[in-house]
Short mmCIF file of C-alpha atoms and ligand atoms in Angstrom, two decimals:
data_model
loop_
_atom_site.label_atom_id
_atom_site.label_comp_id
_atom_site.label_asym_id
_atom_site.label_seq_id
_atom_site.Cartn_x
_atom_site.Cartn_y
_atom_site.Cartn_z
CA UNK A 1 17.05 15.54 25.45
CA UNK A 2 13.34 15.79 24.53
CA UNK A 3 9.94 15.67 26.93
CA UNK A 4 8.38 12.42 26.63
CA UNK A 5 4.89 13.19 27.57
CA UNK A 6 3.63 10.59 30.61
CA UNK A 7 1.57 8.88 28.27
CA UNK A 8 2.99 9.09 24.84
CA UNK A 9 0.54 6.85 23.00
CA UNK A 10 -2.62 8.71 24.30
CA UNK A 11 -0.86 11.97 23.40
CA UNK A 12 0.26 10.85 20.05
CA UNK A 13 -3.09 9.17 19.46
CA UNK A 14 -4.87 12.56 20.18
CA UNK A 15 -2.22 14.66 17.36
CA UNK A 16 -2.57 12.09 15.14
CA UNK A 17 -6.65 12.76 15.10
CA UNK A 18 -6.49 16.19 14.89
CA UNK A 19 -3.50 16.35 12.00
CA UNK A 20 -4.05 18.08 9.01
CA UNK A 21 -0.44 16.75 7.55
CA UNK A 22 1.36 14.01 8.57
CA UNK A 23 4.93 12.57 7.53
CA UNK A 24 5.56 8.58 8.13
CA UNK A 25 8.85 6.87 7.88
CA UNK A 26 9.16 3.70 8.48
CA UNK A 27 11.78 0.44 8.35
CA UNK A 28 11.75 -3.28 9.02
CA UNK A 29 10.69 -3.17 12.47
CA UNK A 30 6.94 -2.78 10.95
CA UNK A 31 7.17 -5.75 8.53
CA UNK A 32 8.94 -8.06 11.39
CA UNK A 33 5.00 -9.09 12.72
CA UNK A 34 4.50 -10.21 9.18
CA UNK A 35 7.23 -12.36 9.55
CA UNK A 36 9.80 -10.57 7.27
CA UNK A 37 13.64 -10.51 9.14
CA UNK A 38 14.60 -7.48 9.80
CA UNK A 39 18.39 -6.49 9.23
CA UNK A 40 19.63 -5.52 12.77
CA UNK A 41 19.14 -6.66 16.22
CA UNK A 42 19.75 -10.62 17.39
CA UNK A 43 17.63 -12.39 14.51
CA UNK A 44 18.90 -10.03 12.18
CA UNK A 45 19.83 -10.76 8.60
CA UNK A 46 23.00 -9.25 8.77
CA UNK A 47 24.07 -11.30 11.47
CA UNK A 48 24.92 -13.99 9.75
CA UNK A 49 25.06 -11.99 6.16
CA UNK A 50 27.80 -9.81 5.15
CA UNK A 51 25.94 -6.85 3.65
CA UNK A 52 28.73 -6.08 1.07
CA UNK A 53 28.53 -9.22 -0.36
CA UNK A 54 25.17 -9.86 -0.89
CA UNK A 55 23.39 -5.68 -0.86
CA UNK A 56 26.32 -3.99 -2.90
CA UNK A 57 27.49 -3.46 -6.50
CA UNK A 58 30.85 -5.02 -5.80
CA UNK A 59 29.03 -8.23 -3.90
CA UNK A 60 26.63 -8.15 -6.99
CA UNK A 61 29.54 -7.97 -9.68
CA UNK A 62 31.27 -10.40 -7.36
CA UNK A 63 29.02 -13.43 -7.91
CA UNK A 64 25.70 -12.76 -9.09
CA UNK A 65 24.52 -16.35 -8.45
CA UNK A 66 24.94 -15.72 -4.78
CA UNK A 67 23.19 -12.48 -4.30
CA UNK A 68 20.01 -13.94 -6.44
CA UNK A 69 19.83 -16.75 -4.18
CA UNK A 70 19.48 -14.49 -1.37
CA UNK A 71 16.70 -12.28 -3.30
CA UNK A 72 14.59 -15.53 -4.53
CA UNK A 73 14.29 -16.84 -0.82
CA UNK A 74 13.26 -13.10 -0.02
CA UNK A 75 11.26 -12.66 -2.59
CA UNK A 76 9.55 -15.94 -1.56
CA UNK A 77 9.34 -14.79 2.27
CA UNK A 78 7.71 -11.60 0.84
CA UNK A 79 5.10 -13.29 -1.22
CA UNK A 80 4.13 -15.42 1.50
CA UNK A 81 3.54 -12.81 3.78
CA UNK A 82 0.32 -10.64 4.29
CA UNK A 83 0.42 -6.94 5.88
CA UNK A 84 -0.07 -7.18 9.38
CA UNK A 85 -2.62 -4.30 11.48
CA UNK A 86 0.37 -2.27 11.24
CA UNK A 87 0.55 -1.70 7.72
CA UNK A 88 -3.09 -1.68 7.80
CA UNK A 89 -3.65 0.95 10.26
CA UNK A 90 -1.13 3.38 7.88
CA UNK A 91 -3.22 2.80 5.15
CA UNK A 92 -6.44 4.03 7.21
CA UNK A 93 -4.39 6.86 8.65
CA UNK A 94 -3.57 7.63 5.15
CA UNK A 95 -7.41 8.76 4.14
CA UNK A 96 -8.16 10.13 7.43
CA UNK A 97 -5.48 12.95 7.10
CA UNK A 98 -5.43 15.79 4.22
CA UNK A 99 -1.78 15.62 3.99
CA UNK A 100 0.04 12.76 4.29
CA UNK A 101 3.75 11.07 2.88
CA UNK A 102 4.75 7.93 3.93
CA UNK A 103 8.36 7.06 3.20
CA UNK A 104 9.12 3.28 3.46
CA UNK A 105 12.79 1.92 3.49
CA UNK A 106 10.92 -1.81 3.12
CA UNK A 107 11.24 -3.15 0.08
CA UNK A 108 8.46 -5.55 0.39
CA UNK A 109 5.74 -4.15 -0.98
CA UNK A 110 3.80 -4.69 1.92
CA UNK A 111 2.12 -1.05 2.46
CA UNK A 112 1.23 -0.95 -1.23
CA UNK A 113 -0.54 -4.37 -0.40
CA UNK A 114 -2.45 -2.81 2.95
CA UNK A 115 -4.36 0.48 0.59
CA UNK A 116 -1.01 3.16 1.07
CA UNK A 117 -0.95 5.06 -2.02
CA UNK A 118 1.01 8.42 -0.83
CA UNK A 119 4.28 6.24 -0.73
CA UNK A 120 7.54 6.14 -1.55
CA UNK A 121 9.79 2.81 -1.10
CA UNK A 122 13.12 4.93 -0.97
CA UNK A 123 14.97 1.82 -1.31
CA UNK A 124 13.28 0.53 -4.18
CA UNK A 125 11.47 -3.07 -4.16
CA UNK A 126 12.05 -6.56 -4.63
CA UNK A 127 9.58 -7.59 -6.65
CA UNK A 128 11.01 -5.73 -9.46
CA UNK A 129 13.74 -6.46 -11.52
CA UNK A 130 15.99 -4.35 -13.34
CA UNK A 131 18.27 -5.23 -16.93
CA UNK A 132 21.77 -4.77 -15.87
CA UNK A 133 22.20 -3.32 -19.54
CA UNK A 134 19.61 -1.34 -20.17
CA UNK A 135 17.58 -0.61 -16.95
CA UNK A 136 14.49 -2.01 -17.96
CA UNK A 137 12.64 -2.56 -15.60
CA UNK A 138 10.50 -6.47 -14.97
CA UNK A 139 7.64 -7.83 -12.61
CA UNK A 140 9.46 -10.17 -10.79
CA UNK A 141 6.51 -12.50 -12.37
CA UNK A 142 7.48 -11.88 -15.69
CA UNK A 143 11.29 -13.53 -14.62
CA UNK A 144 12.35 -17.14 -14.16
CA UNK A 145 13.65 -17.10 -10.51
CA UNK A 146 14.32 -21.17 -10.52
CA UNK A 147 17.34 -20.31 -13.05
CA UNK A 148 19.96 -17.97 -10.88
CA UNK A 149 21.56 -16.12 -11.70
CA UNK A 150 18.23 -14.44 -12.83
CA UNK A 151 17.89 -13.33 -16.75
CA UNK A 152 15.78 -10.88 -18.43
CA UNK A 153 13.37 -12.84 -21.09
CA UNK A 154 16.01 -11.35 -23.35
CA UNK A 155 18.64 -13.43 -21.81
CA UNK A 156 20.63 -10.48 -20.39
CA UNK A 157 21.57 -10.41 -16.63
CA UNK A 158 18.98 -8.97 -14.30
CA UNK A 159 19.24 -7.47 -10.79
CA UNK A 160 16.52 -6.80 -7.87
CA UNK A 161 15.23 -3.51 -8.31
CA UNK A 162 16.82 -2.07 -4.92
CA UNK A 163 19.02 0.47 -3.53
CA UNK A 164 22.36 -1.20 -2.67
CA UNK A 165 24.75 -0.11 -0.23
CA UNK A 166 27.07 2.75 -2.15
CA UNK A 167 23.74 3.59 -4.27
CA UNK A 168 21.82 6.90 -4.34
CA UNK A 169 18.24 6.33 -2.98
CA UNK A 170 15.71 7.68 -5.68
CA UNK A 171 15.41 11.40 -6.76
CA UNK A 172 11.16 11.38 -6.76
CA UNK A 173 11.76 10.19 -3.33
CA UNK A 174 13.82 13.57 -2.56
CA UNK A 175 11.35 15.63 -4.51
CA UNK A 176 8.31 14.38 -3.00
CA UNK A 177 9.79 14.77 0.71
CA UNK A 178 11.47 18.35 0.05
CA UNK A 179 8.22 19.31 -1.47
CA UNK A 180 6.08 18.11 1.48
CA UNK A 181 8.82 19.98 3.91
CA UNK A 182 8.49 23.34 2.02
CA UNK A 183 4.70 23.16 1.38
CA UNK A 184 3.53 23.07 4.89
CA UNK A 185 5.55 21.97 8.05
CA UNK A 186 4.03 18.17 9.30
CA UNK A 187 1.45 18.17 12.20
CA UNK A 188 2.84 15.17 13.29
CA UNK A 189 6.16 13.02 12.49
CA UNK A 190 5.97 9.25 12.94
CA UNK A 191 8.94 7.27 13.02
CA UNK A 192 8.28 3.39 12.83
CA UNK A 193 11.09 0.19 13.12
CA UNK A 194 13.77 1.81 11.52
CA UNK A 195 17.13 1.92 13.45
CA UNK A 196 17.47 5.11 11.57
CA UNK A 197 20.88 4.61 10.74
CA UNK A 198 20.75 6.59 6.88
CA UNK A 199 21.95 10.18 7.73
CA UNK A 200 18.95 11.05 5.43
CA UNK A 201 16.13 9.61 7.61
CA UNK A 202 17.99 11.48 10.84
CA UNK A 203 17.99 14.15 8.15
CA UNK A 204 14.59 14.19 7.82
CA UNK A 205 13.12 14.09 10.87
CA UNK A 206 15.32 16.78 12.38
CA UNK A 207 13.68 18.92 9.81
CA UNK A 208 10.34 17.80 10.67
CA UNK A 209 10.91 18.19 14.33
CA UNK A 210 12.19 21.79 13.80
CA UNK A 211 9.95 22.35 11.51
CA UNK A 212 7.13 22.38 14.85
CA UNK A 213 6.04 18.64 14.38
CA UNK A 214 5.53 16.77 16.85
CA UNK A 215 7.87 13.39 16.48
CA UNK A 216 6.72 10.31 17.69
CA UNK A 217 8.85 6.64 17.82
CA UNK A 218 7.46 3.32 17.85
CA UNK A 219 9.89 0.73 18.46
CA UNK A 220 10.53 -2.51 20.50
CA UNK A 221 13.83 -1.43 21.29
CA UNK A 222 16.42 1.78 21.74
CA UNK A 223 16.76 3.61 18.98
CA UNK A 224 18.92 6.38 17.98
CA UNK A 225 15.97 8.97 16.55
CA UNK A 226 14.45 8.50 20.33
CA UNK A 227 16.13 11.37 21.33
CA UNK A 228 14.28 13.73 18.77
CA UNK A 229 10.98 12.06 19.48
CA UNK A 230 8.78 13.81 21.75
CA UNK A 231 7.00 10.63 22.55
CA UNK A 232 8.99 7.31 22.72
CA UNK A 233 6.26 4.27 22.45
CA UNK A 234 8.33 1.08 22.88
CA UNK A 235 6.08 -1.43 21.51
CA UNK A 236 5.40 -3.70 17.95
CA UNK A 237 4.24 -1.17 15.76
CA UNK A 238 1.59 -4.53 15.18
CA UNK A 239 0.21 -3.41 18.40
CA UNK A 240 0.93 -0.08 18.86
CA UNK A 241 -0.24 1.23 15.49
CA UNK A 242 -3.83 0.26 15.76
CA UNK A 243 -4.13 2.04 18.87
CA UNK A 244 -2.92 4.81 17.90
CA UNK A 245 -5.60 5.05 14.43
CA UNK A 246 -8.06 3.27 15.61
P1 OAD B 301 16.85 -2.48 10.95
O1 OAD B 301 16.83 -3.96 10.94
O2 OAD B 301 18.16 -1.78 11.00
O3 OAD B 301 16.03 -1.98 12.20
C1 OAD B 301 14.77 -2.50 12.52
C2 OAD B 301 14.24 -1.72 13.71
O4 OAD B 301 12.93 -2.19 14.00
C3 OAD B 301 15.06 -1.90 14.99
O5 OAD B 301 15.27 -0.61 15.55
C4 OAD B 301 14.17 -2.76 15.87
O6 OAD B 301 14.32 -2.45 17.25
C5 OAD B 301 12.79 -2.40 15.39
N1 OAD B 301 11.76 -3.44 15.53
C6 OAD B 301 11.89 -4.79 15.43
N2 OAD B 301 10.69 -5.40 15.53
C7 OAD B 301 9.77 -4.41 15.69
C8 OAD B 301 8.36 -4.38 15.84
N3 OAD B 301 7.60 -5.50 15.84
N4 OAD B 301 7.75 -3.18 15.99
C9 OAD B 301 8.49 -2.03 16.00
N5 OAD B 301 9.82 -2.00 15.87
C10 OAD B 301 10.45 -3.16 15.70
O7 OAD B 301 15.97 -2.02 9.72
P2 OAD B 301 15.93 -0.60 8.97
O8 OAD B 301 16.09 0.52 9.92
O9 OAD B 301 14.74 -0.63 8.11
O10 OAD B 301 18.87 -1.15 3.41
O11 OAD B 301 17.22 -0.72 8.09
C11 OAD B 301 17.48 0.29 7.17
C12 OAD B 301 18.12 -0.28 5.95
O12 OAD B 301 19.28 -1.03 6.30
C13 OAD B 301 17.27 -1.27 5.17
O13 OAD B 301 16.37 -0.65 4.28
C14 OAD B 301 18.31 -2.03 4.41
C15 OAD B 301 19.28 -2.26 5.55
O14 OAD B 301 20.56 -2.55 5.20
C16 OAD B 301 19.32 -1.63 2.28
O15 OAD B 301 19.27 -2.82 1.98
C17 OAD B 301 19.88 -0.58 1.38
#
């Protein structure tokens, strides 16, 4: 069981200031104050969503028509929404700090949107499409997504450029995070709204951690990696983020 210092967010504030490299993963929980679902917890989406039918080859395979449904009232949520001081406060933590990765399981585009450029959206992102045939890939504003199920403009059938369950998350991803492992162990580890399910995020910041970082959580709730962190900060990473980079 780890130390949680008495006053996590002062203490994590002060490492994060005086980090030369930094590693960031986060998950829903960060996009939820910019009013994107998140996929756990009592308004999550898979509550009332089976996740194999509409996040998985099979499901896609299955009925197509279905799944794109899903992804165009998504993909509308996503353009709707603006990054929240969250996001923002990444971005700014981003060009404070020599080294920095941030890892994002979101597919929403919404850190590229707040200034993060060091990024990697492990699970891909929705307003991308990909050709089914030849792996193409399309702007999601280059595609029709009033006709479902959605076609490339060369009439074959297209699919949201994500990671589904049963799919291997990206290879750059796993370069970029093994590289920034070897190079030089993290100052500081920030976990953010995930429920850090993926063995590879526990993967991750089990290395970090023994690596010497210093692992901080910020989450509304209980979550699993909480018992790596050295500081627990159970608050919306809207609120709690800004604080800690001012
Ligand atoms: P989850 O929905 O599993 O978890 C969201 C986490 O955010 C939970 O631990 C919440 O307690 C926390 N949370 C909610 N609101 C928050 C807030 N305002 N501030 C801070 N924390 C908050 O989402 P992920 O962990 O991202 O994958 O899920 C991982 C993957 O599972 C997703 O990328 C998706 C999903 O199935 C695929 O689709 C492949």
């Amino acid at each position: 069981m780890s130390h949680t210092p008495l006053d996590p967010l002062g203490e994590t504030a002060r490492r994060l200031a005086g980090a030369e490299s930094v590693l960031v993963l986060t998950g829903a929980g960060i996009s939820a104050e910019s009013g994107i679902p998140t996929f756990r917890g009592r308004e999550g989406l898979w509550k009332n969503h089976d996740p194999m039918e509409l996040a998985s080859p099979e499901g896609f395979a299955r009925d197509p028509a279905l799944v794109w449904e899903w992804y165009a009232w998504r993909i509308g949520l996503v353009q709707a929404a603006r990054p929240n001081p969250g996001h923002e406060a990444l971005a700014r933590l981003e060009k404070a700090t020599p080294r920095f990765l941030l890892l994002t399981q979101n597919v929403d585009g919404l850190h590229r949107r707040a200034g993060s450029e060091n990024l990697h959206e492990i699970h891909g992102s929705i307003l991308r499409a990909r050709c089914t045939e030849t792996d193409r890939i399309y702007p999601i504003e280059d595609l029709d997504l009033e006709k479902i199920p959605v076609r490339t403009p060369e009439g074959t059938l297209a699919r949201p450029d994500v990671v589904w369950f049963g799919e291997t998350i990206r290879m750059d991803a796993y370069g970029a995070v093994e590289a920034f492992l070897a190079d030089q162990p993290p100052d500081v580890c920030l976990v953010i709204g995930t429920s850090g399910l993926f063995a590879y995020i526990q993967g991750w910041v089990l290395r970090a951690r023994r690596a010497g970082a210093f692992v901080a959580d910020v989450n509304t709730d209980p979550s699993p990696l909480a018992q790596v962190c050295q500081a627990v900060i159970r608050q919306p990473a809207g609120e709690a983020l800004p604080r800690l980079i001012p």
